[in-house]
PDB file of C-alpha atoms in Angstrom:
ATOM      1  CA  MET T   1     164.110  -3.302 105.178  1.00  0.00           C
ATOM      2  CA  SER T   2     165.402  -5.923 102.747  1.00  0.00           C
ATOM      3  CA  GLY T   3     162.034  -7.039 101.366  1.00  0.00           C
ATOM      4  CA  THR T   4     162.145 -10.666 102.584  1.00  0.00           C
ATOM      5  CA  THR T   5     158.509 -10.528 103.772  1.00  0.00           C
ATOM      6  CA  GLU T   6     157.421  -9.175 100.389  1.00  0.00           C
ATOM      7  CA  LEU T   7     159.482 -11.854  98.632  1.00  0.00           C
ATOM      8  CA  VAL T   8     157.699 -14.632 100.547  1.00  0.00           C
ATOM      9  CA  MET T   9     154.322 -12.940 100.063  1.00  0.00           C
ATOM     10  CA  ALA T  10     154.765 -12.576  96.285  1.00  0.00           C
ATOM     11  CA  TYR T  11     155.914 -16.173  95.778  1.00  0.00           C
ATOM     12  CA  GLY T  12     153.050 -17.338  98.036  1.00  0.00           C
ATOM     13  CA  ILE T  13     150.417 -15.472  96.035  1.00  0.00           C
ATOM     14  CA  MET T  14     151.781 -16.589  92.654  1.00  0.00           C
ATOM     15  CA  SER T  15     151.926 -20.223  93.885  1.00  0.00           C
ATOM     16  CA  ALA T  16     148.328 -19.939  95.152  1.00  0.00           C
ATOM     17  CA  ILE T  17     147.157 -18.629  91.743  1.00  0.00           C
ATOM     18  CA  ILE T  18     148.755 -21.596  89.940  1.00  0.00           C
ATOM     19  CA  ALA T  19     147.450 -24.075  92.549  1.00  0.00           C
ATOM     20  CA  PHE T  20     143.927 -22.635  92.220  1.00  0.00           C
ATOM     21  CA  TYR T  21     143.902 -23.073  88.430  1.00  0.00           C
ATOM     22  CA  VAL T  22     145.425 -26.582  88.508  1.00  0.00           C
ATOM     23  CA  ASN T  23     142.812 -27.621  91.092  1.00  0.00           C
ATOM     24  CA  HIS T  24     140.061 -26.033  88.970  1.00  0.00           C
ATOM     25  CA  LEU T  25     141.161 -28.101  85.928  1.00  0.00           C
ATOM     26  CA  ARG T  26     141.426 -31.273  88.066  1.00  0.00           C
ATOM     27  CA  SER T  27     137.930 -30.879  89.519  1.00  0.00           C
ATOM     28  CA  ARG T  28     136.420 -30.108  86.074  1.00  0.00           C
ATOM     29  CA  ILE T  29     138.058 -33.206  84.559  1.00  0.00           C
ATOM     30  CA  VAL T  30     136.772 -35.423  87.410  1.00  0.00           C
ATOM     31  CA  PHE T  31     133.258 -33.914  87.264  1.00  0.00           C
ATOM     32  CA  LEU T  32     132.916 -34.074  83.459  1.00  0.00           C
ATOM     33  CA  SER T  33     134.352 -37.614  83.230  1.00  0.00           C
ATOM     34  CA  SER T  34     131.783 -38.879  85.746  1.00  0.00           C
ATOM     35  CA  LYS T  35     128.973 -37.033  83.906  1.00  0.00           C
ATOM     36  CA  ILE T  36     130.008 -38.581  80.560  1.00  0.00           C
ATOM     37  CA  SER T  37     130.115 -42.081  82.140  1.00  0.00           C
ATOM     38  CA  GLU T  38     126.690 -41.467  83.675  1.00  0.00           C
ATOM     39  CA  TYR T  39     125.206 -40.348  80.331  1.00  0.00           C
ATOM     40  CA  SER T  40     126.850 -43.259  78.470  1.00  0.00           C
ATOM     41  CA  THR T  41     125.371 -45.775  80.934  1.00  0.00           C
ATOM     42  CA  SER T  42     121.902 -44.214  80.572  1.00  0.00           C
ATOM     43  CA  ILE T  43     122.160 -44.280  76.740  1.00  0.00           C
ATOM     44  CA  GLU T  44     123.226 -47.962  76.785  1.00  0.00           C
ATOM     45  CA  GLU T  45     120.326 -48.878  79.105  1.00  0.00           C
ATOM     46  CA  GLU T  46     117.835 -47.257  76.719  1.00  0.00           C
TER      47      GLU T  46
ATOM     48  CA  MET D   1     135.567 -41.252  77.546  1.00  0.00           C
ATOM     49  CA  HIS D   2     137.264 -41.358  74.153  1.00  0.00           C
ATOM     50  CA  PRO D   3     140.708 -43.088  74.430  1.00  0.00           C
ATOM     51  CA  ASP D   4     142.407 -40.177  72.583  1.00  0.00           C
ATOM     52  CA  LEU D   5     141.095 -37.771  75.199  1.00  0.00           C
ATOM     53  CA  SER D   6     142.363 -39.978  78.060  1.00  0.00           C
ATOM     54  CA  VAL D   7     145.844 -39.982  76.490  1.00  0.00           C
ATOM     55  CA  ARG D   8     145.668 -36.205  75.997  1.00  0.00           C
ATOM     56  CA  ILE D   9     144.727 -35.683  79.677  1.00  0.00           C
ATOM     57  CA  ARG D  10     147.475 -38.058  80.860  1.00  0.00           C
ATOM     58  CA  ASN D  11     150.079 -36.237  78.717  1.00  0.00           C
ATOM     59  CA  GLY D  12     148.778 -32.890  79.988  1.00  0.00           C
ATOM     60  CA  ILE D  13     149.205 -34.033  83.604  1.00  0.00           C
ATOM     61  CA  ILE D  14     152.775 -35.229  82.896  1.00  0.00           C
ATOM     62  CA  VAL D  15     153.809 -31.975  81.149  1.00  0.00           C
ATOM     63  CA  THR D  16     152.129 -29.822  83.842  1.00  0.00           C
ATOM     64  CA  SER D  17     153.892 -31.792  86.613  1.00  0.00           C
ATOM     65  CA  ILE D  18     157.280 -31.280  84.909  1.00  0.00           C
ATOM     66  CA  GLY D  19     156.514 -27.565  84.574  1.00  0.00           C
ATOM     67  CA  ILE D  20     155.497 -27.253  88.258  1.00  0.00           C
ATOM     68  CA  LEU D  21     158.679 -29.061  89.329  1.00  0.00           C
ATOM     69  CA  GLY D  22     160.724 -26.698  87.133  1.00  0.00           C
ATOM     70  CA  ILE D  23     159.150 -23.507  88.464  1.00  0.00           C
ATOM     71  CA  PHE D  24     159.636 -24.596  92.095  1.00  0.00           C
ATOM     72  CA  CYS D  25     163.296 -25.377  91.354  1.00  0.00           C
ATOM     73  CA  THR D  26     163.490 -21.857  89.831  1.00  0.00           C
ATOM     74  CA  ALA D  27     162.065 -20.320  93.025  1.00  0.00           C
ATOM     75  CA  ILE D  28     164.577 -22.213  95.176  1.00  0.00           C
ATOM     76  CA  LEU D  29     167.474 -21.297  92.866  1.00  0.00           C
ATOM     77  CA  GLY D  30     166.300 -17.679  92.686  1.00  0.00           C
ATOM     78  CA  ILE D  31     166.006 -17.314  96.455  1.00  0.00           C
ATOM     79  CA  PHE D  32     169.020 -19.340  97.671  1.00  0.00           C
ATOM     80  CA  TYR D  33     171.475 -19.687  94.760  1.00  0.00           C
ATOM     81  CA  ALA D  34     171.300 -16.659  92.461  1.00  0.00           C
ATOM     82  CA  PRO D  35     173.526 -13.733  93.489  1.00  0.00           C
ATOM     83  CA  GLY D  36     171.858 -10.745  95.127  1.00  0.00           C
ATOM     84  CA  VAL D  37     171.842  -7.179  93.849  1.00  0.00           C
ATOM     85  CA  ASP D  38     173.913  -4.309  95.219  1.00  0.00           C
ATOM     86  CA  PRO D  39     172.271  -3.463  98.585  1.00  0.00           C
ATOM     87  CA  MET D  40     173.403   0.152  98.243  1.00  0.00           C
ATOM     88  CA  ALA D  41     171.690   0.610  94.860  1.00  0.00           C
ATOM     89  CA  TRP D  42     168.347  -0.986  95.748  1.00  0.00           C
ATOM     90  CA  ASN D  43     165.908  -0.146  98.520  1.00  0.00           C
ATOM     91  CA  ALA D  44     164.808  -3.767  98.953  1.00  0.00           C
ATOM     92  CA  PRO D  45     167.559  -6.062  97.589  1.00  0.00           C
ATOM     93  CA  GLU D  46     165.925  -9.313  98.736  1.00  0.00           C
ATOM     94  CA  ALA D  47     162.563  -8.443  97.148  1.00  0.00           C
ATOM     95  CA  GLN D  48     164.342  -8.201  93.761  1.00  0.00           C
ATOM     96  CA  ARG D  49     164.378 -12.025  93.755  1.00  0.00           C
ATOM     97  CA  ILE D  50     160.652 -11.893  92.970  1.00  0.00           C
ATOM     98  CA  PHE D  51     161.629 -11.304  89.352  1.00  0.00           C
ATOM     99  CA  TYR D  52     162.606 -14.989  88.748  1.00  0.00           C
ATOM    100  CA  TRP D  53     158.873 -15.696  88.650  1.00  0.00           C
ATOM    101  CA  HIS D  54     157.496 -12.244  87.869  1.00  0.00           C
ATOM    102  CA  VAL D  55     159.249 -11.958  84.471  1.00  0.00           C
ATOM    103  CA  PRO D  56     158.378 -15.497  83.199  1.00  0.00           C
ATOM    104  CA  PHE D  57     154.796 -14.892  84.412  1.00  0.00           C
ATOM    105  CA  ALA D  58     154.670 -11.763  82.228  1.00  0.00           C
ATOM    106  CA  TRP D  59     156.168 -13.549  79.190  1.00  0.00           C
ATOM    107  CA  SER D  60     153.728 -16.458  79.642  1.00  0.00           C
ATOM    108  CA  SER D  61     150.828 -14.007  79.752  1.00  0.00           C
ATOM    109  CA  PHE D  62     151.965 -12.507  76.402  1.00  0.00           C
ATOM    110  CA  LEU D  63     152.069 -16.028  74.974  1.00  0.00           C
ATOM    111  CA  ALA D  64     148.510 -16.589  76.250  1.00  0.00           C
ATOM    112  CA  PHE D  65     147.331 -13.347  74.597  1.00  0.00           C
ATOM    113  CA  CYS D  66     148.963 -14.460  71.316  1.00  0.00           C
ATOM    114  CA  MET D  67     147.037 -17.738  71.636  1.00  0.00           C
ATOM    115  CA  LEU D  68     143.845 -15.759  72.232  1.00  0.00           C
ATOM    116  CA  PHE D  69     144.540 -13.600  69.153  1.00  0.00           C
ATOM    117  CA  ILE D  70     145.249 -16.578  66.839  1.00  0.00           C
ATOM    118  CA  GLY D  71     142.159 -18.376  68.166  1.00  0.00           C
ATOM    119  CA  ALA D  72     139.958 -15.310  67.617  1.00  0.00           C
ATOM    120  CA  LEU D  73     141.260 -14.918  64.031  1.00  0.00           C
ATOM    121  CA  SER D  74     140.581 -18.586  63.323  1.00  0.00           C
ATOM    122  CA  TRP D  75     137.097 -18.316  64.799  1.00  0.00           C
ATOM    123  CA  TYR D  76     136.291 -15.376  62.519  1.00  0.00           C
ATOM    124  CA  ARG D  77     137.776 -16.947  59.400  1.00  0.00           C
ATOM    125  CA  ASN D  78     136.437 -20.515  59.628  1.00  0.00           C
ATOM    126  CA  ARG D  79     134.209 -20.618  62.733  1.00  0.00           C
ATOM    127  CA  SER D  80     136.575 -23.384  63.785  1.00  0.00           C
ATOM    128  CA  GLU D  81     136.035 -25.183  67.082  1.00  0.00           C
ATOM    129  CA  TRP D  82     139.769 -25.261  67.773  1.00  0.00           C
ATOM    130  CA  GLY D  83     139.828 -21.498  67.275  1.00  0.00           C
ATOM    131  CA  TRP D  84     137.201 -21.063  69.972  1.00  0.00           C
ATOM    132  CA  ARG D  85     139.048 -23.473  72.276  1.00  0.00           C
ATOM    133  CA  TRP D  86     142.194 -21.335  71.798  1.00  0.00           C
ATOM    134  CA  VAL D  87     140.177 -18.188  72.656  1.00  0.00           C
ATOM    135  CA  SER D  88     138.941 -19.912  75.838  1.00  0.00           C
ATOM    136  CA  THR D  89     142.338 -21.312  76.851  1.00  0.00           C
ATOM    137  CA  GLY D  90     144.149 -18.079  75.909  1.00  0.00           C
ATOM    138  CA  SER D  91     141.811 -15.944  78.031  1.00  0.00           C
ATOM    139  CA  ASP D  92     142.055 -18.367  81.001  1.00  0.00           C
ATOM    140  CA  LEU D  93     145.853 -18.456  80.900  1.00  0.00           C
ATOM    141  CA  GLY D  94     146.075 -14.717  80.145  1.00  0.00           C
ATOM    142  CA  LEU D  95     144.100 -14.073  83.326  1.00  0.00           C
ATOM    143  CA  LEU D  96     146.108 -16.628  85.337  1.00  0.00           C
ATOM    144  CA  PHE D  97     149.533 -15.261  84.406  1.00  0.00           C
ATOM    145  CA  GLY D  98     148.354 -11.634  84.200  1.00  0.00           C
ATOM    146  CA  ALA D  99     146.936 -11.866  87.740  1.00  0.00           C
ATOM    147  CA  GLY D 100     150.312 -13.186  88.941  1.00  0.00           C
ATOM    148  CA  VAL D 101     152.074 -10.193  87.379  1.00  0.00           C
ATOM    149  CA  VAL D 102     149.673  -7.512  88.664  1.00  0.00           C
ATOM    150  CA  THR D 103     149.806  -8.882  92.223  1.00  0.00           C
ATOM    151  CA  SER D 104     153.547  -9.610  92.532  1.00  0.00           C
ATOM    152  CA  GLY D 105     154.524  -6.322  90.808  1.00  0.00           C
ATOM    153  CA  PRO D 106     152.826  -3.997  93.331  1.00  0.00           C
ATOM    154  CA  ILE D 107     154.192  -6.072  96.250  1.00  0.00           C
ATOM    155  CA  TRP D 108     157.703  -5.398  94.926  1.00  0.00           C
ATOM    156  CA  GLY D 109     156.874  -1.787  94.005  1.00  0.00           C
ATOM    157  CA  SER D 110     155.549  -0.987  97.473  1.00  0.00           C
ATOM    158  CA  VAL D 111     158.847  -1.935  99.101  1.00  0.00           C
ATOM    159  CA  GLU D 112     161.233  -0.781  96.330  1.00  0.00           C
ATOM    160  CA  TRP D 113     159.514   2.392  95.094  1.00  0.00           C
ATOM    161  CA  GLY D 114     157.501   3.177  98.210  1.00  0.00           C
ATOM    162  CA  VAL D 115     154.257   3.015  96.205  1.00  0.00           C
ATOM    163  CA  PRO D 116     152.576  -0.138  94.851  1.00  0.00           C
ATOM    164  CA  TRP D 117     151.441   1.418  91.557  1.00  0.00           C
ATOM    165  CA  ASP D 118     152.490   4.277  89.305  1.00  0.00           C
ATOM    166  CA  TRP D 119     149.483   5.593  87.397  1.00  0.00           C
ATOM    167  CA  GLY D 120     151.825   7.606  85.163  1.00  0.00           C
ATOM    168  CA  ASP D 121     153.649   4.527  83.832  1.00  0.00           C
ATOM    169  CA  LEU D 122     152.129   3.447  80.499  1.00  0.00           C
ATOM    170  CA  ARG D 123     153.516  -0.083  80.728  1.00  0.00           C
ATOM    171  CA  LEU D 124     151.883  -0.854  84.089  1.00  0.00           C
ATOM    172  CA  ASN D 125     148.526   0.534  83.034  1.00  0.00           C
ATOM    173  CA  THR D 126     148.329  -1.143  79.599  1.00  0.00           C
ATOM    174  CA  PHE D 127     149.288  -4.473  81.189  1.00  0.00           C
ATOM    175  CA  ALA D 128     146.610  -4.085  83.871  1.00  0.00           C
ATOM    176  CA  LEU D 129     144.105  -3.264  81.118  1.00  0.00           C
ATOM    177  CA  LEU D 130     145.177  -6.391  79.205  1.00  0.00           C
ATOM    178  CA  THR D 131     144.585  -8.516  82.316  1.00  0.00           C
ATOM    179  CA  GLY D 132     141.240  -6.748  82.720  1.00  0.00           C
ATOM    180  CA  VAL D 133     140.288  -7.791  79.148  1.00  0.00           C
ATOM    181  CA  ALA D 134     141.168 -11.425  80.017  1.00  0.00           C
ATOM    182  CA  LEU D 135     139.087 -11.197  83.227  1.00  0.00           C
ATOM    183  CA  PHE D 136     136.145  -9.798  81.235  1.00  0.00           C
ATOM    184  CA  LEU D 137     136.403 -12.643  78.676  1.00  0.00           C
ATOM    185  CA  VAL D 138     136.585 -15.353  81.367  1.00  0.00           C
ATOM    186  CA  LEU D 139     133.610 -13.941  83.316  1.00  0.00           C
ATOM    187  CA  SER D 140     131.576 -13.403  80.119  1.00  0.00           C
ATOM    188  CA  ARG D 141     132.203 -16.958  78.916  1.00  0.00           C
ATOM    189  CA  ARG D 142     130.927 -18.296  82.235  1.00  0.00           C
ATOM    190  CA  SER D 143     127.893 -16.010  82.512  1.00  0.00           C
ATOM    191  CA  GLN D 144     126.619 -15.863  78.916  1.00  0.00           C
ATOM    192  CA  PRO D 145     124.883 -18.720  77.066  1.00  0.00           C
ATOM    193  CA  ASP D 146     127.283 -20.347  74.594  1.00  0.00           C
ATOM    194  CA  GLY D 147     126.335 -19.564  70.984  1.00  0.00           C
ATOM    195  CA  GLN D 148     127.641 -17.972  67.809  1.00  0.00           C
ATOM    196  CA  GLU D 149     126.678 -14.403  68.849  1.00  0.00           C
ATOM    197  CA  THR D 150     128.446 -14.705  72.210  1.00  0.00           C
ATOM    198  CA  ARG D 151     131.528 -16.224  70.569  1.00  0.00           C
ATOM    199  CA  ASP D 152     131.590 -13.478  67.884  1.00  0.00           C
ATOM    200  CA  THR D 153     131.398 -10.722  70.500  1.00  0.00           C
ATOM    201  CA  LEU D 154     134.016 -12.206  72.809  1.00  0.00           C
ATOM    202  CA  ALA D 155     136.387 -13.052  69.931  1.00  0.00           C
ATOM    203  CA  ALA D 156     136.101  -9.402  68.737  1.00  0.00           C
ATOM    204  CA  ILE D 157     136.993  -8.143  72.233  1.00  0.00           C
ATOM    205  CA  GLY D 158     139.942 -10.560  72.264  1.00  0.00           C
ATOM    206  CA  LEU D 159     141.146  -9.240  68.876  1.00  0.00           C
ATOM    207  CA  PHE D 160     140.985  -5.584  69.938  1.00  0.00           C
ATOM    208  CA  GLY D 161     142.437  -6.363  73.361  1.00  0.00           C
ATOM    209  CA  PHE D 162     145.479  -7.881  71.661  1.00  0.00           C
ATOM    210  CA  ALA D 163     146.385  -4.396  70.375  1.00  0.00           C
ATOM    211  CA  LEU D 164     147.549  -3.685  73.942  1.00  0.00           C
ATOM    212  CA  VAL D 165     150.302  -6.340  73.624  1.00  0.00           C
ATOM    213  CA  PRO D 166     152.551  -4.381  71.204  1.00  0.00           C
ATOM    214  CA  ILE D 167     151.767  -1.141  73.091  1.00  0.00           C
ATOM    215  CA  THR D 168     152.950  -2.753  76.346  1.00  0.00           C
ATOM    216  CA  ALA D 169     155.998  -4.248  74.605  1.00  0.00           C
ATOM    217  CA  ILE D 170     156.937  -0.899  72.961  1.00  0.00           C
ATOM    218  CA  ALA D 171     156.399   0.909  76.277  1.00  0.00           C
ATOM    219  CA  THR D 172     159.072  -1.378  77.754  1.00  0.00           C
ATOM    220  CA  THR D 173     161.745   0.382  75.680  1.00  0.00           C
ATOM    221  CA  LEU D 174     160.333   3.684  74.396  1.00  0.00           C
ATOM    222  CA  TYR D 175     158.239   4.865  77.312  1.00  0.00           C
ATOM    223  CA  GLN D 176     160.228   3.565  80.217  1.00  0.00           C
ATOM    224  CA  LYS D 177     159.393   5.670  83.223  1.00  0.00           C
ATOM    225  CA  ARG D 178     159.492   3.832  86.522  1.00  0.00           C
ATOM    226  CA  HIS D 179     159.368   0.123  85.723  1.00  0.00           C
ATOM    227  CA  PRO D 180     162.840  -1.395  85.109  1.00  0.00           C
ATOM    228  CA  GLY D 181     163.710  -1.761  81.426  1.00  0.00           C
ATOM    229  CA  ILE D 182     164.761  -4.860  79.493  1.00  0.00           C
ATOM    230  CA  VAL D 183     167.439  -6.683  81.483  1.00  0.00           C
ATOM    231  CA  VAL D 184     167.972  -9.771  79.336  1.00  0.00           C
ATOM    232  CA  VAL D 185     169.649  -7.834  76.517  1.00  0.00           C
ATOM    233  CA  ASP D 186     173.003  -6.288  77.470  1.00  0.00           C
ATOM    234  CA  GLY D 187     173.255  -2.568  76.867  1.00  0.00           C
ATOM    235  CA  ASP D 188     174.170   0.731  78.536  1.00  0.00           C
ATOM    236  CA  GLY D 189     173.226   0.370  82.182  1.00  0.00           C
ATOM    237  CA  THR D 190     171.366  -2.885  81.577  1.00  0.00           C
ATOM    238  CA  GLY D 191     172.257  -6.560  81.530  1.00  0.00           C
ATOM    239  CA  LEU D 192     172.312  -9.392  84.013  1.00  0.00           C
ATOM    240  CA  ASP D 193     174.896 -11.341  85.957  1.00  0.00           C
ATOM    241  CA  PRO D 194     175.455 -14.677  84.081  1.00  0.00           C
ATOM    242  CA  LEU D 195     174.166 -16.701  87.055  1.00  0.00           C
ATOM    243  CA  MET D 196     171.045 -14.534  87.319  1.00  0.00           C
ATOM    244  CA  ARG D 197     170.484 -14.917  83.581  1.00  0.00           C
ATOM    245  CA  THR D 198     170.867 -18.720  83.811  1.00  0.00           C
ATOM    246  CA  VAL D 199     168.278 -18.968  86.623  1.00  0.00           C
ATOM    247  CA  LEU D 200     165.921 -16.635  84.745  1.00  0.00           C
ATOM    248  CA  MET D 201     166.252 -18.661  81.533  1.00  0.00           C
ATOM    249  CA  PHE D 202     165.701 -21.918  83.433  1.00  0.00           C
ATOM    250  CA  GLY D 203     162.582 -20.332  84.943  1.00  0.00           C
ATOM    251  CA  THR D 204     161.382 -19.167  81.521  1.00  0.00           C
ATOM    252  CA  VAL D 205     161.746 -22.661  80.022  1.00  0.00           C
ATOM    253  CA  SER D 206     159.952 -24.166  83.053  1.00  0.00           C
ATOM    254  CA  PHE D 207     157.096 -21.682  82.701  1.00  0.00           C
ATOM    255  CA  MET D 208     156.831 -22.473  78.980  1.00  0.00           C
ATOM    256  CA  VAL D 209     156.536 -26.191  79.837  1.00  0.00           C
ATOM    257  CA  LEU D 210     153.889 -25.364  82.458  1.00  0.00           C
ATOM    258  CA  PHE D 211     152.096 -23.201  79.895  1.00  0.00           C
ATOM    259  CA  VAL D 212     151.991 -26.086  77.383  1.00  0.00           C
ATOM    260  CA  GLY D 213     150.786 -28.532  80.080  1.00  0.00           C
ATOM    261  CA  LEU D 214     148.022 -26.203  81.294  1.00  0.00           C
ATOM    262  CA  SER D 215     146.975 -25.510  77.671  1.00  0.00           C
ATOM    263  CA  MET D 216     146.685 -29.256  77.025  1.00  0.00           C
ATOM    264  CA  LEU D 217     144.574 -29.764  80.163  1.00  0.00           C
ATOM    265  CA  SER D 218     142.390 -26.717  79.487  1.00  0.00           C
ATOM    266  CA  ASP D 219     141.838 -27.902  75.893  1.00  0.00           C
ATOM    267  CA  SER D 220     140.888 -31.355  77.236  1.00  0.00           C
ATOM    268  CA  VAL D 221     138.359 -29.814  79.653  1.00  0.00           C
ATOM    269  CA  LEU D 222     136.735 -27.943  76.747  1.00  0.00           C
ATOM    270  CA  ARG D 223     136.603 -31.156  74.695  1.00  0.00           C
ATOM    271  CA  LEU D 224     135.071 -32.985  77.680  1.00  0.00           C
ATOM    272  CA  GLU D 225     132.445 -30.222  78.063  1.00  0.00           C
ATOM    273  CA  ASP D 226     131.570 -30.628  74.376  1.00  0.00           C
ATOM    274  CA  THR D 227     131.346 -34.444  74.682  1.00  0.00           C
ATOM    275  CA  ALA D 228     129.165 -34.171  77.815  1.00  0.00           C
ATOM    276  CA  GLU D 229     126.877 -31.654  76.109  1.00  0.00           C
ATOM    277  CA  LYS D 230     126.446 -33.909  73.058  1.00  0.00           C
ATOM    278  CA  ALA D 231     125.752 -36.980  75.263  1.00  0.00           C
ATOM    279  CA  LYS D 232     123.194 -35.001  77.280  1.00  0.00           C
ATOM    280  CA  ARG D 233     121.414 -33.837  74.104  1.00  0.00           C
ATOM    281  CA  ARG D 234     121.346 -37.411  72.803  1.00  0.00           C
ATOM    282  CA  LEU D 235     119.836 -38.591  76.089  1.00  0.00           C
ATOM    283  CA  ASP D 236     117.192 -35.842  76.053  1.00  0.00           C
TER     284      ASP D 236
END
């Protein structure tokens, strides 16, 4: 038992945690940018 | 969107990308290039290579808790918006890096020690508690209405939670039971092979770059939320 499976598992989980947070930030930036554009357009139309 | 914010987001993406590239190079170097440990002295010599990410994850989480502490102090002193943004970013990153430590640690422990967790080890338990504080702050921020009372309460929890940082750090040297002690500083029975140290230091720098990039992006998201909220109120 050298721990190779555990090595792969640990790196996999830590990578998934980072990927999850980066994707969370990306989706928030996209969502909020579109909301701000939408609000700005509505304000200009008024 | 304000041009300054666009530049901030673009810079955040660049710094985060450099950090991600660096940490993946660290993983490759740690797995394929760094020398292994004595197979006779360790139960799971290959699993030891987890530490090239595990240790920088832990150091990054301490940095995040420092950010949370400074932000909470600033919020109490001046009710500053940047202070609250630091509380938010610090708790997010504290949870992110803390979660990485408390998942990778037991995976290594289960194969090296034969048990994933040692409830008698102060260092493991205070660190888990610290991550629990970050989890509580993140969930509370999402579930509670944003206002001065909520911010006061959560900043107070962040301030008291920070007390666990020196306890965990002191436990590393004074109350070392099962978890390996400090390996970066050479001493009796401690120290690292120069190649191992080089890979670990490269990993630490890469994680610091990633930390800065993620902080910039998280700060930008909070600024965007504020801008969207103000625009919505103006529209209403």
